[in-house]
Short mmCIF file of C-alpha atoms in Angstrom, two decimals:
data_model
loop_
_atom_site.label_atom_id
_atom_site.label_comp_id
_atom_site.label_asym_id
_atom_site.label_seq_id
_atom_site.Cartn_x
_atom_site.Cartn_y
_atom_site.Cartn_z
CA MET Z 1 48.58 94.56 133.28
CA SER Z 2 50.07 91.22 132.66
CA SER Z 3 52.55 88.88 134.49
CA TYR Z 4 54.52 86.21 133.57
CA PRO Z 5 55.19 83.74 136.01
CA THR Z 6 56.95 80.86 135.72
CA VAL Z 7 55.02 77.16 135.97
CA PHE Z 8 55.99 73.76 136.47
CA ARG Z 9 54.30 70.83 135.16
CA ILE Z 10 55.34 66.68 135.24
CA PHE Z 11 55.12 65.12 132.24
CA SER Z 12 56.03 61.57 130.88
CA PRO Z 13 59.27 61.50 128.43
CA THR Z 14 58.31 59.46 126.12
CA ASP Z 15 54.96 60.83 125.41
CA MET Z 16 55.62 61.92 122.11
CA SER Z 17 57.89 59.62 121.00
CA TYR Z 18 56.56 56.06 120.81
CA GLY Z 19 58.65 52.99 119.28
CA GLY Z 20 61.80 51.96 119.91
CA ASP Z 21 64.97 51.04 117.97
CA GLU Z 22 63.70 49.09 115.26
CA LEU Z 23 61.23 51.78 113.97
CA SER Z 24 62.75 54.46 111.94
CA ALA Z 25 61.49 58.09 112.50
CA ARG Z 26 59.01 57.92 109.60
CA GLU Z 27 57.86 54.85 110.64
CA VAL Z 28 57.09 56.61 114.13
CA ASP Z 29 55.54 59.56 112.56
CA PHE Z 30 53.07 56.97 110.79
CA LEU Z 31 52.20 54.91 113.77
CA GLU Z 32 51.76 58.18 116.12
CA GLU Z 33 49.47 59.80 113.28
CA GLU Z 34 47.44 56.48 112.75
CA ILE Z 35 47.14 56.20 116.84
CA ASN Z 36 46.12 59.58 117.69
CA GLY Z 37 44.27 60.24 114.68
CA THR Z 38 46.63 63.69 114.51
CA SER Z 39 48.54 64.87 111.31
CA ASP Z 40 51.09 67.48 110.67
CA GLN Z 41 48.47 70.38 110.30
CA SER Z 42 47.86 69.66 114.06
CA ALA Z 43 51.60 70.21 114.37
CA GLN Z 44 51.89 73.19 112.37
CA ARG Z 45 48.89 74.76 114.41
CA TYR Z 46 50.70 74.44 117.53
CA PRO Z 47 54.29 75.67 116.97
CA HIS Z 48 54.94 75.04 121.11
CA GLU Z 49 57.11 72.38 122.41
CA PRO Z 50 55.31 68.54 122.44
CA TRP Z 51 55.10 68.56 126.25
CA ILE Z 52 53.67 72.19 125.94
CA ALA Z 53 51.01 71.11 123.27
CA ALA Z 54 50.29 67.99 124.12
CA PRO Z 55 46.93 68.69 126.34
CA PHE Z 56 45.74 70.37 123.47
CA ARG Z 57 47.04 68.99 119.98
CA TYR Z 58 45.96 65.12 121.30
CA PRO Z 59 42.23 64.89 121.87
CA ILE Z 60 41.69 62.90 124.89
CA PRO Z 61 37.70 61.55 124.12
CA VAL Z 62 37.39 60.16 128.02
CA GLY Z 63 34.15 58.60 128.60
CA THR Z 64 32.07 60.00 130.95
CA GLN Z 65 33.49 58.27 133.92
CA PHE Z 66 36.34 60.06 134.08
CA GLN Z 67 36.90 63.85 134.94
CA SER Z 68 39.65 66.50 136.11
CA ARG Z 69 39.53 69.25 138.09
CA LEU Z 70 38.63 71.95 135.61
CA VAL Z 71 37.05 69.64 133.47
CA PRO Z 72 33.60 67.66 133.48
CA ALA Z 73 33.29 64.09 132.87
CA GLY Z 74 32.56 63.56 128.88
CA SER Z 75 33.61 67.46 128.14
CA THR Z 76 35.83 68.54 125.50
CA ILE Z 77 37.64 71.28 127.30
CA ARG Z 78 41.12 71.08 126.79
CA CYS Z 79 43.42 72.35 129.83
CA PHE Z 80 47.03 72.36 130.62
CA TYR Z 81 47.52 72.26 134.42
CA ALA Z 82 50.68 73.67 136.17
CA ALA Z 83 51.75 74.96 139.29
CA ASP Z 84 53.61 77.77 140.70
CA THR Z 85 56.66 76.06 142.18
CA ALA Z 86 57.86 72.61 141.41
CA ARG Z 87 57.03 71.39 145.08
CA THR Z 88 53.60 71.90 144.78
CA CYS Z 89 53.85 70.24 141.16
CA ALA Z 90 55.44 67.19 142.99
CA TYR Z 91 52.09 66.87 145.48
CA GLU Z 92 49.71 67.16 142.88
CA SER Z 93 51.31 64.72 140.76
CA ALA Z 94 51.91 62.22 143.50
CA TYR Z 95 48.38 61.78 144.26
CA HIS Z 96 47.81 60.67 140.50
CA PHE Z 97 50.77 58.41 140.40
CA MET Z 98 49.78 56.93 143.74
CA ARG Z 99 45.93 56.60 142.54
CA PHE Z 100 47.02 54.80 139.48
CA ARG Z 101 49.22 52.43 141.19
CA LEU Z 102 47.31 51.23 144.01
CA ALA Z 103 44.27 50.56 141.54
CA SER Z 104 46.15 47.72 140.47
CA HIS Z 105 45.54 44.81 142.88
CA THR Z 106 49.27 43.52 142.85
CA SER Z 107 52.24 43.35 144.70
CA ALA Z 108 54.73 42.04 141.35
CA PHE Z 109 55.18 45.74 140.44
CA SER Z 110 59.21 46.29 140.33
CA GLN Z 111 60.58 48.93 142.43
CA SER Z 112 62.23 50.27 139.59
CA TYR Z 113 61.57 54.03 139.13
CA SER Z 114 59.40 55.70 136.43
CA LYS Z 115 60.94 58.20 134.57
CA LYS Z 116 59.32 61.44 134.44
CA MET Z 117 60.50 65.00 133.42
CA LEU Z 118 59.37 68.39 135.21
CA GLY Z 119 59.11 71.17 132.85
CA SER Z 120 58.91 74.90 133.13
CA VAL Z 121 57.06 77.63 130.93
CA LYS Z 122 56.14 81.13 131.22
CA LEU Z 123 52.38 81.84 131.71
CA ASP Z 124 50.71 84.80 130.50
CA LEU Z 125 47.80 85.36 133.62
CA GLN Z 126 46.13 88.32 131.56
CA ASP Z 127 42.54 87.66 132.73
CA CYS Z 128 43.42 85.10 134.59
CA ALA Z 129 40.31 84.26 136.99
CA ASP Z 130 41.00 83.25 140.51
CA ILE Z 131 38.57 80.29 141.72
CA LYS Z 132 38.15 80.71 145.47
CA VAL Z 133 37.11 77.95 147.83
CA GLU Z 134 35.56 79.52 151.01
CA ASP Z 135 36.95 76.63 153.34
CA PRO Z 136 39.64 74.44 151.60
CA GLU Z 137 39.85 72.00 155.19
CA ARG Z 138 36.00 71.07 154.43
CA LEU Z 139 36.31 70.47 150.72
CA GLU Z 140 36.83 66.95 150.14
CA LYS Z 141 40.20 66.94 147.78
CA SER Z 142 38.49 64.89 145.07
CA ASP Z 143 35.03 66.90 144.86
CA TYR Z 144 35.54 68.69 141.57
CA SER Z 145 32.04 69.71 141.59
CA LEU Z 146 32.82 73.42 142.55
CA PHE Z 147 35.38 74.07 139.46
CA HIS Z 148 33.13 72.04 137.19
CA ASN Z 149 30.17 74.75 137.63
CA TRP Z 150 32.94 77.72 137.17
CA SER Z 151 34.55 76.08 134.00
CA ILE Z 152 30.91 75.16 132.46
CA SER Z 153 29.92 78.89 133.58
CA ASN Z 154 32.87 80.69 132.22
CA LYS Z 155 32.56 80.12 128.35
CA THR Z 156 35.26 82.92 127.89
CA ARG Z 157 37.81 81.07 130.02
CA ARG Z 158 41.43 81.31 129.39
CA THR Z 159 43.72 80.51 132.51
CA ALA Z 160 42.43 79.82 136.23
CA GLN Z 161 44.47 79.56 139.22
CA TYR Z 162 43.13 78.07 142.60
CA ALA Z 163 44.69 77.24 145.82
CA SER Z 164 46.29 73.50 145.65
CA LEU Z 165 44.63 71.15 147.83
CA ARG Z 166 47.08 68.44 147.85
CA ASP Z 167 50.29 70.60 148.50
CA PRO Z 168 50.14 70.39 152.44
CA SER Z 169 51.72 73.76 153.06
CA ARG Z 170 48.24 75.11 151.84
CA LYS Z 171 50.61 77.94 150.11
CA GLY Z 172 50.47 76.21 146.38
CA TYR Z 173 48.82 77.39 143.34
CA CYS Z 174 47.68 75.60 140.73
CA TYR Z 175 46.66 76.92 137.09
CA GLY Z 176 44.45 75.87 134.41
CA VAL Z 177 45.61 77.13 131.11
CA PHE Z 178 42.45 76.60 128.19
CA ARG Z 179 44.07 78.84 125.48
CA ILE Z 180 47.33 77.72 124.39
CA GLU Z 181 48.59 80.90 123.28
CA ARG Z 182 48.73 82.07 127.25
CA LEU Z 183 51.73 79.59 127.45
CA SER Z 184 55.41 80.62 125.54
CA GLN Z 185 56.29 78.12 123.05
CA ARG Z 186 59.49 77.06 124.33
CA SER Z 187 60.50 75.63 127.94
CA GLU Z 188 62.43 78.02 130.48
CA GLY Z 189 63.66 74.44 131.46
CA ILE Z 190 63.29 70.34 131.81
CA TRP Z 191 64.45 68.51 134.63
CA PRO Z 192 64.63 64.52 134.35
CA LEU Z 193 62.86 63.11 138.10
CA TYR Z 194 62.12 59.97 138.88
CA LEU Z 195 58.99 58.31 141.19
CA THR Z 196 58.71 55.33 142.85
CA MET Z 197 56.34 53.72 145.59
CA ASP Z 198 58.12 53.77 148.86
CA PRO Z 199 59.18 49.82 149.74
CA SER Z 200 59.45 50.88 153.24
CA ALA Z 201 55.79 52.37 153.11
CA ASP Z 202 52.32 51.07 152.28
CA GLN Z 203 50.89 53.83 150.64
CA ALA Z 204 53.78 56.42 149.77
CA MET Z 205 55.93 57.14 146.89
CA ARG Z 206 59.39 58.84 146.85
CA TYR Z 207 60.75 61.54 144.68
CA ARG Z 208 64.36 61.71 143.09
CA SER Z 209 66.11 64.01 141.02
CA ASP Z 210 69.59 65.37 140.84
CA PHE Z 211 68.77 68.63 139.14
CA ALA Z 212 65.19 69.68 140.36
CA HIS Z 213 65.67 70.69 143.91
CA ASP Z 214 62.73 71.61 146.67
CA LEU Z 215 60.63 68.33 145.78
CA PRO Z 216 59.33 66.12 148.51
CA GLU Z 217 61.59 63.34 149.25
CA GLN Z 218 58.63 60.86 150.64
CA VAL Z 219 55.17 61.66 149.91
CA ARG Z 220 51.90 59.66 151.85
CA PHE Z 221 49.10 58.91 150.10
CA SER Z 222 47.03 60.09 153.28
CA ASP Z 223 48.45 63.82 152.50
CA VAL Z 224 47.31 63.99 149.02
CA ARG Z 225 44.12 62.26 148.37
CA MET T 1 68.47 82.97 103.01
CA THR T 2 65.18 81.04 102.14
CA ILE T 3 64.52 77.96 104.88
CA VAL T 4 62.09 75.95 102.82
CA ALA T 5 60.39 73.14 105.81
CA GLN T 6 60.64 69.59 104.30
CA GLN T 7 58.29 66.94 105.19
CA ARG T 8 59.07 63.51 105.35
CA GLN T 9 58.40 61.49 102.67
CA GLU T 10 55.00 59.49 103.26
CA LEU T 11 55.36 55.82 103.51
CA SER T 12 54.05 53.41 101.02
CA ASP T 13 51.42 50.96 101.51
CA LYS T 14 53.96 48.43 101.77
CA GLU T 15 55.99 49.92 104.31
CA LYS T 16 52.83 51.32 106.56
CA LYS T 17 51.95 47.42 106.69
CA GLN T 18 55.70 46.47 107.82
CA ALA T 19 55.67 48.98 110.46
CA ILE T 20 52.32 47.70 111.59
CA CYS T 21 53.89 44.27 111.79
CA LYS T 22 57.06 46.03 113.48
CA LEU T 23 54.77 47.29 116.15
CA MET T 24 53.05 44.32 116.38
CA LEU T 25 56.11 42.39 117.28
CA GLN T 26 57.13 44.97 119.93
CA ILE T 27 53.50 44.59 121.76
CA LEU T 28 53.48 40.66 121.22
CA GLU T 29 56.88 40.81 123.38
CA ILE T 30 56.01 43.30 126.12
CA LEU T 31 52.32 42.12 126.26
CA PHE T 32 52.03 38.86 125.40
CA ASP T 33 55.00 37.11 126.19
CA GLN T 34 55.44 35.96 122.37
CA ASN T 35 52.47 34.11 122.24
CA ASN T 36 50.96 34.67 119.09
CA ALA T 37 47.68 32.56 120.57
CA LYS T 38 47.54 35.34 123.51
CA LEU T 39 47.88 38.21 121.03
CA ALA T 40 45.15 36.86 118.81
CA LEU T 41 43.00 36.04 121.34
CA HIS T 42 42.97 39.70 122.56
CA LEU T 43 42.16 41.00 118.75
CA GLY T 44 39.74 38.54 118.06
CA LEU T 45 41.95 37.11 115.11
CA SER T 46 42.96 33.44 114.40
CA ARG T 47 46.20 32.65 116.02
CA SER T 48 47.18 31.30 112.27
CA VAL T 49 46.41 34.90 110.75
CA ILE T 50 49.05 36.69 113.36
CA GLY T 51 51.38 33.88 112.48
CA LYS T 52 50.94 34.38 108.95
CA TRP T 53 51.23 38.36 109.26
CA ILE T 54 54.74 37.68 110.84
CA ARG T 55 56.31 35.18 108.62
CA ALA T 56 55.38 37.65 105.92
CA GLY T 57 57.03 40.74 107.74
CA GLU T 58 53.81 42.83 107.00
CA CYS T 59 50.22 43.00 108.02
CA GLY T 60 47.33 42.14 106.30
CA TYR T 61 45.01 45.05 107.09
CA ASN T 62 44.66 47.24 104.47
CA VAL T 63 46.05 50.69 105.68
CA SER T 64 44.71 53.33 102.68
CA GLN T 65 41.26 52.29 103.16
CA LYS T 66 39.47 55.32 104.65
CA GLU T 67 36.69 52.93 106.43
CA ARG T 68 38.54 50.82 108.45
CA ASP T 69 37.67 47.26 109.21
CA ASN T 70 36.89 46.90 113.18
CA ASP T 71 39.74 44.71 113.40
CA TYR T 72 42.04 47.01 112.44
CA GLN T 73 40.61 49.79 114.63
CA LYS T 74 40.94 47.13 117.49
CA PHE T 75 44.57 46.79 116.69
CA LEU T 76 45.11 50.60 116.58
CA VAL T 77 43.38 50.71 120.11
CA LEU T 78 45.26 48.03 121.53
CA ALA T 79 48.50 49.61 120.23
CA SER T 80 47.38 52.93 121.82
CA ILE T 81 47.24 51.07 125.35
CA HIS T 82 50.92 49.72 124.66
CA ARG T 83 51.99 52.93 123.66
CA SER T 84 50.27 54.35 126.94
CA LEU T 85 51.71 52.11 129.05
CA TYR T 86 55.30 52.23 127.44
CA SER T 87 55.35 56.23 128.45
CA ILE T 88 53.85 55.42 131.90
CA PHE T 89 55.98 52.50 133.13
CA THR T 90 59.51 52.48 132.50
CA ASN T 91 60.33 48.90 133.26
CA PRO T 92 58.52 46.88 130.28
CA LYS T 93 57.70 43.97 132.87
CA ASP T 94 55.40 46.57 134.77
CA ARG T 95 53.60 47.21 131.56
CA ALA T 96 52.61 43.79 131.38
CA ILE T 97 52.03 42.95 135.04
CA TRP T 98 49.57 46.16 134.99
CA PHE T 99 47.86 44.75 132.04
CA TYR T 100 46.92 41.46 133.28
CA ALA T 101 46.22 42.72 137.58
CA SER T 102 43.05 43.08 139.02
CA ASN T 103 42.22 46.68 138.76
CA SER T 104 39.67 48.46 141.37
CA ASP T 105 38.95 50.93 138.46
CA PHE T 106 37.64 48.33 136.62
CA HIS T 107 35.21 46.75 138.97
CA GLY T 108 37.83 44.21 139.79
CA ALA T 109 38.46 43.22 136.01
CA SER T 110 42.19 43.10 134.58
CA PRO T 111 42.82 45.54 131.50
CA SER T 112 43.33 42.39 129.73
CA ASP T 113 39.87 41.27 130.30
CA LEU T 114 38.10 44.33 128.95
CA VAL T 115 40.31 43.67 125.86
CA LYS T 116 39.38 40.32 125.23
CA SER T 117 35.93 41.28 125.63
CA GLY T 118 35.70 43.39 122.67
CA ILE T 119 36.10 47.02 121.26
CA LEU T 120 34.14 48.78 123.90
CA GLY T 121 36.13 46.97 126.50
CA ALA T 122 39.59 47.76 124.59
CA VAL T 123 38.45 51.74 124.32
CA THR T 124 37.65 51.64 127.87
CA VAL T 125 40.97 51.03 128.66
CA LYS T 126 42.77 53.06 125.99
CA GLN T 127 40.12 56.19 127.51
CA TYR T 128 41.19 55.18 130.88
CA LEU T 129 44.98 55.74 130.33
CA ASP T 130 44.65 58.63 127.92
CA TYR T 131 42.95 60.18 130.97
CA GLN T 132 46.12 58.86 133.41
CA ARG T 133 48.48 60.68 131.29
CA GLY T 134 46.42 63.80 130.93
CA LEU T 135 46.10 64.26 134.63
CA GLY T 136 47.75 65.69 137.29
CA VAL T 137 49.92 69.40 137.09
#
């Protein structure tokens, strides 16, 4: 029997709408196609809302030096990541946001907010695999080898769930969705939120949202890395 | 009632070249401080070529050619970098700050250094930003 929980993902609001006031919709379409190598056929194949379809629609030809939790370096596996609560989603995203900002050796970044969107979508958990980590306390958060071994050895994978290693409560769950059919085509809800590095702490960031609740206000890099 | 999906009319070659030129002007403003020479250096083109395209309001790339030349490919990679930065940083100034800052993920080189080094360096920066945008839950 299947269950259909609502899951959450943070994404950039401008991901699918490159351009500006100077460009018409037709020009933006043309430039998107040129830059991404996608076409209308691809849009027809994925009738889902753009933020849901993005990880499947846009090939990310990452080099061998990059990897993600369930996708080994150099792999062509496409995966939509989500979490069971907005809070767990926020902790997971905070790590990647800070990791990216701190890799740049500059203090010149403005303190203005990076606007993101928190989206929620229904997920079909039929045949969902549960990846167990025997001893989460001893597992390096950035050691993805256990997860990669699972992805490589499970060719018929559809969905996987695993305990979030970055949510300090240790109660959150993450999902890796390999088949877009497992996701509803429409959002349950989308809320704007804002991320910024915390000016009062060296390696910490803040979330602010007028609409999404239950987000951690401040996240320290040491808590999530 | 029959609903017929309307497809947007495809741009003519001239309109495509104009769209690319508009995009080039945006990139010039955000990443290169309106400096044609800096943009030319990153694309491996001469400054006069960039100036000529901007004055004409359309780029000189052959946009209908299937086998695109290397210059156009590199422009598309730079456009993709710009697009990703547009998506990641709300403040336009932060996009340029990131582009020129030394970065530990590139062994201390800046993204700008990598783009200037050639197409492989530019693709590395593009892939890095694609990766950043695809990560996280």
